[in-house]
Amino acid sequence: MTKAQPQTGHPRRWAILGVLVISLLVVVLDNTVLNVAMRTIADPDKGLGATQSELEWAINSYTLVFAGLLFTAGILADRLGRRLSLVAGLVIFGLASLISAYASSPDQLIAARAVMGLGAAAVMPATLSIIANVFDPLERPRAIGVWAGAVGLAVAIGPVLGGLLLEHFWWGSVFLINVPIVVIGLVLVAVLVPESRDPKPGRIDVFGVILSIVGLTLLTYGVIKGGEDGFGETAAWSTLTAGLLVLAGFVLYERRITFPSLDVRLFANRQFSASTGIIGLVFFAAMGSMFFGAFYLQMVRGYGPLASGALFVPFALGQMIFAPASSSLVKRFGPKAVSTVGLLLVSAALSLWLFIGVDTPIALVALAFFVQGVGMANVMPPATEAIMSALPREKAGVGSAVSNTIRQLGGALGVAVLGAVVSSVYRDHLTTPAGLPDAAADMAHESIAGAYAVAGQAGPAAPALLAGADSAFVTAMHYAAVGSTVFALLGVLVAVLWLPGRRPAATPAEVHDLQLADA
Protein backbone atom coordinates (compact mmCIF):
# COMPACT_ATOMS: atom_id res chain seq x y z
CA MET A 1 0.00 0.00 0.00
CA THR A 2 2.74 2.48 0.89
CA LYS A 3 4.15 2.24 -2.66
CA ALA A 4 1.12 4.18 -3.87
CA GLN A 5 1.85 7.19 -1.63
CA PRO A 6 4.18 9.14 -4.01
CA GLN A 7 1.48 9.05 -6.70
CA THR A 8 -0.54 11.62 -4.77
CA GLY A 9 1.98 14.30 -5.80
CA HIS A 10 1.52 16.36 -8.98
CA PRO A 11 3.86 15.26 -11.81
CA ARG A 12 5.12 18.87 -12.26
CA ARG A 13 5.33 19.57 -8.53
CA TRP A 14 9.00 20.67 -8.45
CA ALA A 15 8.54 23.04 -11.38
CA ILE A 16 5.42 24.38 -9.66
CA LEU A 17 7.46 24.91 -6.49
CA GLY A 18 9.92 27.02 -8.51
CA VAL A 19 7.05 29.24 -9.70
CA LEU A 20 5.72 29.59 -6.16
CA VAL A 21 9.19 30.58 -4.95
CA ILE A 22 9.27 33.40 -7.53
CA SER A 23 5.83 34.57 -6.35
CA LEU A 24 6.97 34.46 -2.74
CA LEU A 25 10.24 36.25 -3.52
CA VAL A 26 8.53 39.37 -4.79
CA VAL A 27 6.45 39.76 -1.59
CA VAL A 28 9.31 39.20 0.85
CA LEU A 29 11.77 41.12 -1.33
CA ASP A 30 9.67 44.25 -1.09
CA ASN A 31 9.85 44.52 2.70
CA THR A 32 13.61 43.95 2.86
CA VAL A 33 14.25 46.43 0.04
CA LEU A 34 12.22 49.13 1.78
CA ASN A 35 14.31 48.85 4.95
CA VAL A 36 17.42 50.15 3.17
CA ALA A 37 15.46 52.81 1.24
CA MET A 38 13.94 54.60 4.25
CA ARG A 39 16.80 57.05 4.70
CA THR A 40 16.66 58.05 1.01
CA ILE A 41 12.86 58.45 1.03
CA ALA A 42 13.24 60.76 4.05
CA ASP A 43 15.62 63.04 2.12
CA PRO A 44 13.72 66.12 0.82
CA ASP A 45 15.92 66.36 -2.29
CA LYS A 46 16.54 62.71 -3.25
CA GLY A 47 13.27 61.35 -1.85
CA LEU A 48 9.90 62.55 -0.62
CA GLY A 49 11.01 64.34 2.53
CA ALA A 50 9.02 61.85 4.61
CA THR A 51 8.97 62.36 8.38
CA GLN A 52 9.80 59.58 10.85
CA SER A 53 6.07 58.97 11.40
CA GLU A 54 5.37 58.87 7.65
CA LEU A 55 8.21 56.39 7.13
CA GLU A 56 6.78 54.17 9.85
CA TRP A 57 3.35 54.25 8.22
CA ALA A 58 4.85 53.44 4.81
CA ILE A 59 5.81 50.16 6.48
CA ASN A 60 2.83 49.85 8.81
CA SER A 61 0.08 50.45 6.23
CA TYR A 62 1.36 47.37 4.40
CA THR A 63 1.56 45.35 7.62
CA LEU A 64 -1.91 46.43 8.78
CA VAL A 65 -3.70 45.35 5.59
CA PHE A 66 -1.53 42.26 5.13
CA ALA A 67 -2.10 40.90 8.65
CA GLY A 68 -5.76 41.90 8.75
CA LEU A 69 -6.67 40.10 5.52
CA LEU A 70 -4.33 37.06 5.55
CA PHE A 71 -6.83 34.76 7.20
CA THR A 72 -9.69 35.85 4.94
CA ALA A 73 -7.50 35.47 1.86
CA GLY A 74 -6.68 31.88 2.86
CA ILE A 75 -10.38 31.04 3.24
CA LEU A 76 -11.26 32.61 -0.13
CA ALA A 77 -8.37 30.79 -1.81
CA ASP A 78 -9.72 27.43 -0.60
CA ARG A 79 -13.20 28.34 -1.77
CA LEU A 80 -12.66 30.23 -5.05
CA GLY A 81 -9.39 28.69 -6.22
CA ARG A 82 -5.78 28.93 -5.06
CA ARG A 83 -4.33 29.74 -8.47
CA LEU A 84 -6.98 32.44 -8.93
CA SER A 85 -6.01 33.93 -5.57
CA LEU A 86 -2.32 33.83 -6.51
CA VAL A 87 -2.92 35.52 -9.89
CA ALA A 88 -5.20 38.18 -8.40
CA GLY A 89 -2.70 38.89 -5.62
CA LEU A 90 0.22 39.22 -8.04
CA VAL A 91 -1.73 41.60 -10.30
CA ILE A 92 -2.75 43.82 -7.37
CA PHE A 93 0.76 43.75 -5.93
CA GLY A 94 2.36 44.62 -9.29
CA LEU A 95 0.01 47.54 -10.01
CA ALA A 96 0.43 48.93 -6.48
CA SER A 97 4.21 48.64 -6.81
CA LEU A 98 4.06 50.71 -10.00
CA ILE A 99 2.01 53.39 -8.21
CA SER A 100 4.43 53.34 -5.24
CA ALA A 101 7.41 53.88 -7.54
CA TYR A 102 5.95 57.13 -8.89
CA ALA A 103 4.29 58.41 -5.70
CA SER A 104 4.72 62.18 -5.41
CA SER A 105 4.04 62.48 -1.69
CA PRO A 106 4.39 60.38 1.48
CA ASP A 107 0.60 60.04 1.71
CA GLN A 108 0.42 58.54 -1.79
CA LEU A 109 3.20 56.11 -0.91
CA ILE A 110 1.42 55.06 2.30
CA ALA A 111 -1.85 54.44 0.39
CA ALA A 112 -0.10 52.49 -2.38
CA ARG A 113 1.73 50.39 0.22
CA ALA A 114 -1.62 49.50 1.79
CA VAL A 115 -2.81 48.18 -1.58
CA MET A 116 0.43 46.20 -1.88
CA GLY A 117 -0.49 44.62 1.46
CA LEU A 118 -3.80 43.53 -0.04
CA GLY A 119 -2.01 41.82 -2.93
CA ALA A 120 0.54 40.19 -0.62
CA ALA A 121 -2.26 38.84 1.60
CA ALA A 122 -3.63 36.95 -1.42
CA VAL A 123 -0.21 35.70 -2.58
CA MET A 124 1.38 34.43 0.64
CA PRO A 125 -1.19 31.82 1.80
CA ALA A 126 -1.81 30.71 -1.78
CA THR A 127 1.83 29.70 -2.27
CA LEU A 128 1.90 27.48 0.82
CA SER A 129 -1.55 25.95 0.25
CA ILE A 130 -0.66 25.05 -3.36
CA ILE A 131 2.47 23.28 -2.03
CA ALA A 132 0.26 21.29 0.35
CA ASN A 133 -1.94 20.23 -2.58
CA VAL A 134 0.66 19.30 -5.21
CA PHE A 135 3.08 17.46 -2.89
CA ASP A 136 2.69 14.07 -1.29
CA PRO A 137 2.80 14.10 2.56
CA LEU A 138 6.18 12.35 2.41
CA GLU A 139 7.73 15.06 0.19
CA ARG A 140 5.88 18.04 1.63
CA PRO A 141 8.34 18.71 4.52
CA ARG A 142 11.20 18.99 2.02
CA ALA A 143 9.15 21.29 -0.22
CA ILE A 144 8.26 23.51 2.74
CA GLY A 145 11.97 23.60 3.61
CA VAL A 146 12.71 24.94 0.12
CA TRP A 147 9.84 27.42 0.53
CA ALA A 148 11.33 28.63 3.83
CA GLY A 149 14.78 28.82 2.22
CA ALA A 150 13.29 31.09 -0.43
CA VAL A 151 12.42 33.56 2.32
CA GLY A 152 16.11 33.54 3.23
CA LEU A 153 17.03 34.13 -0.41
CA ALA A 154 14.73 37.16 -0.54
CA VAL A 155 16.26 38.49 2.69
CA ALA A 156 19.68 38.21 1.03
CA ILE A 157 18.71 39.68 -2.34
CA GLY A 158 16.50 42.48 -1.01
CA PRO A 159 18.97 44.73 0.85
CA VAL A 160 21.77 44.20 -1.69
CA LEU A 161 19.47 44.84 -4.65
CA GLY A 162 17.98 47.85 -2.87
CA GLY A 163 21.44 49.25 -2.20
CA LEU A 164 22.50 48.80 -5.82
CA LEU A 165 19.34 50.46 -7.12
CA LEU A 166 19.63 53.40 -4.73
CA GLU A 167 23.24 54.02 -5.72
CA HIS A 168 22.39 54.21 -9.43
CA PHE A 169 18.69 55.19 -9.71
CA TRP A 170 15.99 57.18 -7.91
CA TRP A 171 14.24 55.86 -4.79
CA GLY A 172 11.18 54.63 -6.73
CA SER A 173 13.28 51.98 -8.47
CA VAL A 174 13.08 49.80 -5.32
CA PHE A 175 9.34 49.41 -6.02
CA LEU A 176 9.54 49.39 -9.81
CA ILE A 177 11.77 46.27 -9.70
CA ASN A 178 8.73 44.31 -8.48
CA VAL A 179 6.87 44.78 -11.76
CA PRO A 180 9.00 42.56 -14.08
CA ILE A 181 9.17 39.86 -11.39
CA VAL A 182 5.37 39.92 -11.13
CA VAL A 183 5.00 39.66 -14.92
CA ILE A 184 7.36 36.66 -15.05
CA GLY A 185 5.49 35.07 -12.16
CA LEU A 186 2.10 35.54 -13.82
CA VAL A 187 3.26 33.92 -17.06
CA LEU A 188 4.71 30.92 -15.23
CA VAL A 189 1.64 30.53 -13.01
CA ALA A 190 -0.60 30.47 -16.09
CA VAL A 191 1.55 27.80 -17.76
CA LEU A 192 2.44 25.51 -14.85
CA VAL A 193 0.27 25.88 -11.76
CA PRO A 194 -2.96 23.83 -11.63
CA GLU A 195 -6.13 25.17 -10.07
CA SER A 196 -7.30 23.61 -6.80
CA ARG A 197 -10.02 24.38 -4.28
CA ASP A 198 -12.00 22.80 -1.49
CA PRO A 199 -14.43 20.37 -3.20
CA LYS A 200 -16.91 20.66 -0.32
CA PRO A 201 -16.60 24.19 1.03
CA GLY A 202 -19.97 24.35 2.74
CA ARG A 203 -21.67 27.67 3.44
CA ILE A 204 -19.34 30.64 3.70
CA ASP A 205 -18.97 31.90 7.26
CA VAL A 206 -19.58 35.59 6.48
CA PHE A 207 -19.91 36.74 10.10
CA GLY A 208 -16.82 34.79 11.14
CA VAL A 209 -14.79 36.30 8.28
CA ILE A 210 -15.88 39.82 9.29
CA LEU A 211 -14.96 39.15 12.92
CA SER A 212 -11.52 37.89 11.89
CA ILE A 213 -10.84 40.99 9.73
CA VAL A 214 -11.98 43.42 12.43
CA GLY A 215 -10.16 41.58 15.23
CA LEU A 216 -6.86 41.16 13.39
CA THR A 217 -6.92 44.75 12.08
CA LEU A 218 -7.60 46.19 15.54
CA LEU A 219 -4.91 43.98 17.09
CA THR A 220 -2.33 44.94 14.46
CA TYR A 221 -3.19 48.64 14.71
CA GLY A 222 -2.87 48.48 18.50
CA VAL A 223 0.56 46.89 18.18
CA ILE A 224 1.66 49.59 15.71
CA LYS A 225 0.34 52.44 17.90
CA GLY A 226 2.00 50.89 20.94
CA GLY A 227 5.31 50.85 19.11
CA GLU A 228 4.90 54.51 18.08
CA ASP A 229 3.44 56.12 21.21
CA GLY A 230 3.94 53.56 24.00
CA PHE A 231 1.57 50.83 25.12
CA GLY A 232 0.34 52.96 28.04
CA GLU A 233 -1.34 55.39 25.64
CA THR A 234 -5.13 55.09 25.31
CA ALA A 235 -5.11 54.62 21.53
CA ALA A 236 -2.75 51.65 21.89
CA TRP A 237 -4.14 49.69 24.84
CA SER A 238 -7.80 50.33 24.02
CA THR A 239 -7.35 49.14 20.42
CA LEU A 240 -5.36 46.10 21.54
CA THR A 241 -8.05 45.24 24.08
CA ALA A 242 -10.82 45.67 21.51
CA GLY A 243 -8.95 43.46 19.04
CA LEU A 244 -8.44 40.70 21.61
CA LEU A 245 -12.13 40.86 22.62
CA VAL A 246 -13.28 40.61 19.00
CA LEU A 247 -10.95 37.65 18.37
CA ALA A 248 -12.22 35.98 21.56
CA GLY A 249 -15.75 36.46 20.20
CA PHE A 250 -14.57 34.96 16.89
CA VAL A 251 -13.31 31.84 18.68
CA LEU A 252 -16.56 31.42 20.65
CA TYR A 253 -18.63 31.90 17.51
CA GLU A 254 -16.54 29.46 15.46
CA ARG A 255 -17.05 26.77 18.13
CA ARG A 256 -20.83 26.95 17.74
CA ILE A 257 -21.44 26.92 13.99
CA THR A 258 -21.61 24.00 11.55
CA PHE A 259 -19.29 25.39 8.87
CA PRO A 260 -16.62 27.45 10.68
CA SER A 261 -13.94 29.42 8.86
CA LEU A 262 -11.46 28.02 11.38
CA ASP A 263 -12.05 24.81 13.28
CA VAL A 264 -10.79 26.09 16.65
CA ARG A 265 -10.72 22.51 17.95
CA LEU A 266 -7.42 22.26 16.06
CA PHE A 267 -5.80 24.16 18.91
CA ALA A 268 -6.49 21.17 21.14
CA ASN A 269 -3.87 19.42 18.99
CA ARG A 270 -0.68 19.93 21.00
CA GLN A 271 1.58 19.89 17.93
CA PHE A 272 -0.56 22.47 16.10
CA SER A 273 -0.74 24.86 19.07
CA ALA A 274 2.94 24.51 19.99
CA SER A 275 4.07 25.07 16.40
CA THR A 276 1.86 28.15 16.08
CA GLY A 277 3.26 29.55 19.34
CA ILE A 278 6.86 28.88 18.29
CA ILE A 279 6.38 30.74 14.99
CA GLY A 280 4.99 33.77 16.82
CA LEU A 281 7.78 33.78 19.42
CA VAL A 282 10.68 33.31 17.00
CA PHE A 283 9.41 36.03 14.66
CA PHE A 284 8.87 38.38 17.60
CA ALA A 285 12.52 37.90 18.56
CA ALA A 286 13.97 37.85 15.03
CA MET A 287 12.15 40.81 13.47
CA GLY A 288 12.79 42.96 16.52
CA SER A 289 16.52 42.29 16.26
CA MET A 290 16.48 43.00 12.51
CA PHE A 291 14.87 46.35 13.28
CA PHE A 292 17.49 47.61 15.72
CA GLY A 293 20.26 45.89 13.71
CA ALA A 294 19.39 47.95 10.61
CA PHE A 295 19.60 51.22 12.58
CA TYR A 296 22.86 50.14 14.20
CA LEU A 297 24.49 49.43 10.82
CA GLN A 298 23.28 52.55 9.02
CA MET A 299 23.55 55.07 11.87
CA VAL A 300 26.11 53.97 14.47
CA ARG A 301 28.44 52.29 11.96
CA GLY A 302 27.68 54.64 9.07
CA TYR A 303 27.25 51.98 6.39
CA GLY A 304 25.40 52.92 3.21
CA PRO A 305 22.40 51.00 1.85
CA LEU A 306 24.51 48.54 -0.17
CA ALA A 307 27.04 47.77 2.58
CA SER A 308 24.40 47.42 5.31
CA GLY A 309 22.32 45.25 3.00
CA ALA A 310 25.30 42.99 2.34
CA LEU A 311 25.66 42.36 6.07
CA PHE A 312 22.22 40.70 6.10
CA VAL A 313 23.43 38.14 3.54
CA PRO A 314 24.88 35.75 6.20
CA PHE A 315 21.40 35.47 7.75
CA ALA A 316 19.96 34.55 4.38
CA LEU A 317 22.76 32.10 3.61
CA GLY A 318 22.11 30.30 6.89
CA GLN A 319 18.45 29.85 5.91
CA MET A 320 19.12 28.95 2.28
CA ILE A 321 21.71 26.30 3.14
CA PHE A 322 20.02 24.63 6.10
CA ALA A 323 16.24 25.04 5.58
CA PRO A 324 15.92 22.49 2.71
CA ALA A 325 17.79 19.91 4.81
CA SER A 326 15.63 20.37 7.92
CA SER A 327 13.10 17.72 6.85
CA SER A 328 15.81 15.04 6.86
CA LEU A 329 16.86 16.10 10.35
CA VAL A 330 13.25 15.95 11.56
CA LYS A 331 12.86 12.41 10.19
CA ARG A 332 16.03 11.32 11.99
CA PHE A 333 15.76 13.17 15.31
CA GLY A 334 12.14 14.34 15.54
CA PRO A 335 10.63 17.86 15.54
CA LYS A 336 11.28 18.41 19.27
CA ALA A 337 15.06 17.97 19.01
CA VAL A 338 15.45 19.88 15.72
CA SER A 339 13.26 22.83 16.77
CA THR A 340 14.85 23.03 20.23
CA VAL A 341 18.37 23.17 18.78
CA GLY A 342 17.22 25.72 16.20
CA LEU A 343 15.67 27.94 18.87
CA LEU A 344 18.78 27.66 21.04
CA LEU A 345 20.87 28.81 18.07
CA VAL A 346 18.52 31.78 17.55
CA SER A 347 18.81 32.60 21.28
CA ALA A 348 22.61 32.42 21.12
CA ALA A 349 22.71 34.67 18.04
CA LEU A 350 20.47 37.27 19.66
CA SER A 351 22.54 37.23 22.86
CA LEU A 352 25.63 38.08 20.78
CA TRP A 353 24.19 41.59 20.32
CA LEU A 354 24.96 42.17 24.00
CA PHE A 355 28.66 42.13 23.10
CA ILE A 356 28.36 44.43 20.08
CA GLY A 357 29.36 48.04 20.69
CA VAL A 358 30.26 51.14 18.71
CA ASP A 359 33.62 49.78 17.53
CA THR A 360 33.07 45.99 17.64
CA PRO A 361 34.60 44.14 14.64
CA ILE A 362 31.82 43.91 12.08
CA ALA A 363 32.56 40.19 11.62
CA LEU A 364 30.77 39.57 14.93
CA VAL A 365 27.60 41.14 13.51
CA ALA A 366 27.86 38.92 10.41
CA LEU A 367 28.34 35.88 12.67
CA ALA A 368 25.27 36.77 14.74
CA PHE A 369 23.15 37.04 11.57
CA PHE A 370 24.48 33.74 10.18
CA VAL A 371 23.83 31.77 13.39
CA GLN A 372 20.35 33.29 13.59
CA GLY A 373 19.65 32.22 10.01
CA VAL A 374 20.83 28.65 10.70
CA GLY A 375 18.62 28.51 13.78
CA MET A 376 15.51 29.76 12.01
CA ALA A 377 16.16 27.32 9.15
CA ASN A 378 15.61 24.52 11.67
CA VAL A 379 12.57 26.11 13.31
CA MET A 380 10.33 27.44 10.54
CA PRO A 381 10.05 24.39 8.20
CA PRO A 382 9.12 21.81 10.89
CA ALA A 383 6.74 24.27 12.60
CA THR A 384 5.05 25.18 9.31
CA GLU A 385 4.79 21.53 8.27
CA ALA A 386 3.23 20.66 11.63
CA ILE A 387 0.53 23.29 11.07
CA MET A 388 -0.14 22.24 7.48
CA SER A 389 -0.25 18.52 8.30
CA ALA A 390 -2.90 19.09 10.97
CA LEU A 391 -5.39 19.93 8.21
CA PRO A 392 -6.62 17.94 5.20
CA ARG A 393 -5.45 19.16 1.81
CA GLU A 394 -8.73 20.85 0.93
CA LYS A 395 -8.30 23.19 3.93
CA ALA A 396 -4.67 24.06 3.13
CA GLY A 397 -5.46 27.75 2.62
CA VAL A 398 -6.72 28.05 6.19
CA GLY A 399 -3.60 26.34 7.56
CA SER A 400 -1.36 28.59 5.50
CA ALA A 401 -3.28 31.65 6.63
CA VAL A 402 -2.94 30.70 10.32
CA SER A 403 0.82 30.17 9.93
CA ASN A 404 1.38 33.43 8.05
CA THR A 405 -0.94 35.49 10.25
CA ILE A 406 0.88 34.40 13.41
CA ARG A 407 4.23 35.10 11.74
CA GLN A 408 3.15 38.56 10.63
CA LEU A 409 1.64 39.48 14.00
CA GLY A 410 4.67 38.10 15.86
CA GLY A 411 7.04 40.13 13.67
CA ALA A 412 4.96 43.32 13.96
CA LEU A 413 4.71 42.92 17.73
CA GLY A 414 8.47 42.31 17.97
CA VAL A 415 9.28 45.48 16.02
CA ALA A 416 6.74 47.49 18.04
CA VAL A 417 7.71 46.25 21.52
CA LEU A 418 11.48 46.10 21.02
CA GLY A 419 11.36 49.34 19.04
CA ALA A 420 9.57 50.97 21.99
CA VAL A 421 12.26 49.60 24.33
CA VAL A 422 15.01 51.05 22.13
CA SER A 423 13.28 54.45 21.94
CA SER A 424 12.63 54.65 25.69
CA VAL A 425 16.13 53.58 26.78
CA TYR A 426 17.76 55.80 24.14
CA ARG A 427 15.88 58.87 25.40
CA ASP A 428 16.78 58.09 29.01
CA HIS A 429 20.52 57.68 28.28
CA LEU A 430 21.13 60.47 25.78
CA THR A 431 22.86 63.56 27.17
CA THR A 432 22.93 66.46 24.73
CA PRO A 433 25.79 69.00 24.72
CA ALA A 434 25.32 72.25 26.66
CA GLY A 435 24.12 75.16 24.58
CA LEU A 436 22.08 73.12 22.12
CA PRO A 437 18.70 74.84 21.45
CA ASP A 438 15.71 73.18 23.13
CA ALA A 439 14.03 72.34 19.80
CA ALA A 440 17.21 70.69 18.51
CA ALA A 441 17.69 68.79 21.79
CA ASP A 442 14.11 67.51 21.60
CA MET A 443 14.66 66.32 18.03
CA ALA A 444 17.89 64.57 19.04
CA HIS A 445 16.08 62.80 21.90
CA GLU A 446 13.34 61.58 19.54
CA SER A 447 15.57 59.06 17.74
CA ILE A 448 19.16 58.45 16.68
CA ALA A 449 18.16 59.55 13.18
CA GLY A 450 17.01 62.85 14.70
CA ALA A 451 20.33 63.25 16.51
CA TYR A 452 22.24 62.76 13.25
CA ALA A 453 20.02 65.32 11.51
CA VAL A 454 20.65 67.84 14.29
CA ALA A 455 24.40 67.13 14.23
CA GLY A 456 24.56 68.30 10.62
CA GLN A 457 23.75 71.83 11.84
CA ALA A 458 25.25 71.70 15.35
CA GLY A 459 28.70 73.01 14.44
CA PRO A 460 31.36 72.38 17.13
CA ALA A 461 28.81 70.49 19.29
CA ALA A 462 28.30 67.84 16.59
CA PRO A 463 31.07 65.36 17.62
CA ALA A 464 29.88 65.26 21.25
CA LEU A 465 26.25 64.89 20.17
CA LEU A 466 27.03 62.03 17.79
CA ALA A 467 29.18 60.21 20.35
CA GLY A 468 26.41 60.52 22.94
CA ALA A 469 23.76 59.37 20.47
CA ASP A 470 25.81 56.33 19.41
CA SER A 471 26.47 55.36 23.03
CA ALA A 472 22.82 55.79 24.04
CA PHE A 473 21.61 53.76 21.07
CA VAL A 474 24.03 50.88 21.75
CA THR A 475 22.84 50.78 25.38
CA ALA A 476 19.23 50.72 24.19
CA MET A 477 20.09 47.99 21.69
CA HIS A 478 21.51 45.85 24.50
CA TYR A 479 18.25 46.15 26.46
CA ALA A 480 16.28 45.13 23.38
CA ALA A 481 18.67 42.21 22.77
CA VAL A 482 17.87 40.90 26.26
CA GLY A 483 14.16 41.06 25.44
CA SER A 484 14.53 39.29 22.09
CA THR A 485 16.69 36.56 23.67
CA VAL A 486 14.10 35.95 26.39
CA PHE A 487 11.34 35.46 23.81
CA ALA A 488 13.49 33.04 21.81
CA LEU A 489 14.14 31.08 25.03
CA LEU A 490 10.38 30.96 25.67
CA GLY A 491 10.16 29.27 22.26
CA VAL A 492 12.70 26.71 23.50
CA LEU A 493 10.47 26.01 26.50
CA VAL A 494 7.40 25.53 24.28
CA ALA A 495 9.32 23.13 22.01
CA VAL A 496 10.65 21.04 24.91
CA LEU A 497 7.28 20.78 26.65
CA TRP A 498 4.85 20.29 23.77
CA LEU A 499 6.44 19.29 20.47
CA PRO A 500 6.44 15.53 19.73
CA GLY A 501 9.67 13.53 19.92
CA ARG A 502 11.35 11.30 17.38
CA ARG A 503 8.27 9.36 16.30
CA PRO A 504 5.21 11.61 16.34
CA ALA A 505 1.83 10.03 15.83
CA ALA A 506 0.24 10.36 12.40
CA THR A 507 -1.85 13.51 12.09
CA PRO A 508 -5.44 13.50 10.84
CA ALA A 509 -4.30 15.04 7.53
CA GLU A 510 -1.67 12.32 6.99
CA VAL A 511 -4.22 9.59 7.67
CA HIS A 512 -6.59 11.28 5.23
CA ASP A 513 -3.89 11.49 2.52
CA LEU A 514 -2.76 7.90 3.01
CA GLN A 515 -6.36 6.73 2.67
CA LEU A 516 -6.60 8.59 -0.63
CA ALA A 517 -3.35 6.98 -1.79
CA ASP A 518 -4.49 3.49 -0.80
CA ALA A 519 -7.76 3.98 -2.64
XYZ file of C-alpha atoms in Angstrom, residues 294-485:
192
model
C 19.395 47.949 10.614
C 19.598 51.223 12.577
C 22.864 50.138 14.198
C 24.491 49.427 10.822
C 23.285 52.551 9.019
C 23.551 55.070 11.871
C 26.108 53.968 14.465
C 28.443 52.293 11.965
C 27.678 54.639 9.069
C 27.250 51.981 6.388
C 25.403 52.917 3.210
C 22.400 51.001 1.846
C 24.512 48.543 -0.166
C 27.041 47.774 2.583
C 24.404 47.419 5.305
C 22.315 45.250 2.997
C 25.300 42.993 2.337
C 25.657 42.362 6.074
C 22.219 40.696 6.103
C 23.430 38.139 3.539
C 24.881 35.753 6.198
C 21.396 35.471 7.747
C 19.964 34.546 4.376
C 22.758 32.098 3.610
C 22.105 30.298 6.886
C 18.453 29.847 5.906
C 19.125 28.950 2.281
C 21.711 26.298 3.136
C 20.017 24.633 6.096
C 16.236 25.039 5.579
C 15.922 22.494 2.708
C 17.793 19.907 4.810
C 15.632 20.373 7.917
C 13.099 17.723 6.850
C 15.807 15.042 6.862
C 16.858 16.097 10.351
C 13.249 15.950 11.558
C 12.862 12.406 10.188
C 16.025 11.324 11.987
C 15.764 13.169 15.306
C 12.145 14.338 15.544
C 10.634 17.858 15.542
C 11.277 18.409 19.267
C 15.062 17.969 19.007
C 15.449 19.884 15.719
C 13.257 22.826 16.770
C 14.850 23.031 20.227
C 18.374 23.170 18.784
C 17.222 25.719 16.200
C 15.673 27.942 18.869
C 18.781 27.657 21.039
C 20.870 28.813 18.066
C 18.516 31.781 17.552
C 18.808 32.602 21.279
C 22.612 32.420 21.123
C 22.711 34.667 18.042
C 20.472 37.267 19.665
C 22.536 37.228 22.855
C 25.633 38.084 20.775
C 24.194 41.590 20.319
C 24.963 42.170 24.002
C 28.663 42.135 23.096
C 28.359 44.434 20.077
C 29.357 48.040 20.688
C 30.258 51.140 18.709
C 33.621 49.784 17.530
C 33.068 45.993 17.637
C 34.600 44.143 14.642
C 31.825 43.907 12.080
C 32.556 40.192 11.618
C 30.766 39.573 14.935
C 27.601 41.143 13.506
C 27.859 38.919 10.411
C 28.343 35.884 12.673
C 25.269 36.767 14.740
C 23.149 37.037 11.571
C 24.480 33.744 10.185
C 23.828 31.769 13.391
C 20.346 33.291 13.593
C 19.648 32.216 10.005
C 20.826 28.648 10.698
C 18.624 28.511 13.780
C 15.506 29.756 12.009
C 16.159 27.316 9.151
C 15.611 24.523 11.674
C 12.570 26.109 13.314
C 10.328 27.436 10.541
C 10.050 24.394 8.200
C 9.116 21.814 10.893
C 6.741 24.270 12.599
C 5.047 25.179 9.310
C 4.795 21.532 8.271
C 3.228 20.662 11.628
C 0.528 23.287 11.074
C -0.143 22.237 7.476
C -0.246 18.522 8.296
C -2.901 19.090 10.970
C -5.395 19.927 8.207
C -6.623 17.936 5.201
C -5.450 19.162 1.809
C -8.735 20.845 0.934
C -8.296 23.194 3.934
C -4.670 24.056 3.126
C -5.462 27.751 2.619
C -6.720 28.049 6.191
C -3.596 26.344 7.562
C -1.356 28.587 5.503
C -3.283 31.654 6.634
C -2.944 30.701 10.318
C 0.822 30.168 9.925
C 1.385 33.428 8.051
C -0.942 35.492 10.250
C 0.879 34.403 13.411
C 4.227 35.097 11.736
C 3.148 38.561 10.625
C 1.644 39.481 14.001
C 4.665 38.101 15.861
C 7.037 40.128 13.675
C 4.958 43.317 13.963
C 4.712 42.920 17.729
C 8.473 42.312 17.968
C 9.276 45.482 16.017
C 6.738 47.487 18.039
C 7.707 46.250 21.518
C 11.480 46.098 21.019
C 11.360 49.344 19.036
C 9.568 50.966 21.986
C 12.261 49.600 24.328
C 15.012 51.050 22.127
C 13.284 54.454 21.942
C 12.629 54.647 25.687
C 16.132 53.581 26.784
C 17.759 55.800 24.139
C 15.881 58.867 25.404
C 16.783 58.093 29.015
C 20.516 57.675 28.284
C 21.134 60.474 25.783
C 22.855 63.559 27.168
C 22.934 66.461 24.726
C 25.794 68.996 24.720
C 25.323 72.246 26.665
C 24.124 75.156 24.579
C 22.076 73.118 22.123
C 18.703 74.840 21.453
C 15.708 73.180 23.127
C 14.035 72.341 19.801
C 17.212 70.690 18.515
C 17.692 68.791 21.794
C 14.106 67.507 21.599
C 14.660 66.317 18.033
C 17.894 64.566 19.042
C 16.078 62.796 21.895
C 13.337 61.581 19.545
C 15.575 59.064 17.744
C 19.164 58.449 16.683
C 18.159 59.550 13.179
C 17.005 62.851 14.702
C 20.335 63.247 16.508
C 22.241 62.757 13.249
C 20.015 65.315 11.509
C 20.652 67.842 14.287
C 24.402 67.132 14.232
C 24.557 68.301 10.625
C 23.749 71.830 11.839
C 25.248 71.704 15.346
C 28.699 73.014 14.441
C 31.356 72.379 17.132
C 28.810 70.490 19.287
C 28.300 67.837 16.594
C 31.068 65.365 17.617
C 29.882 65.265 21.252
C 26.249 64.890 20.174
C 27.030 62.029 17.788
C 29.182 60.214 20.354
C 26.409 60.523 22.937
C 23.758 59.366 20.471
C 25.806 56.330 19.412
C 26.474 55.360 23.030
C 22.818 55.790 24.043
C 21.606 53.760 21.071
C 24.025 50.883 21.746
C 22.844 50.778 25.375
C 19.231 50.723 24.190
C 20.089 47.988 21.685
C 21.511 45.854 24.505
C 18.253 46.154 26.463
C 16.283 45.134 23.381
C 18.665 42.213 22.774
C 17.874 40.902 26.257
C 14.159 41.064 25.436
C 14.527 39.291 22.088
C 16.686 36.563 23.665
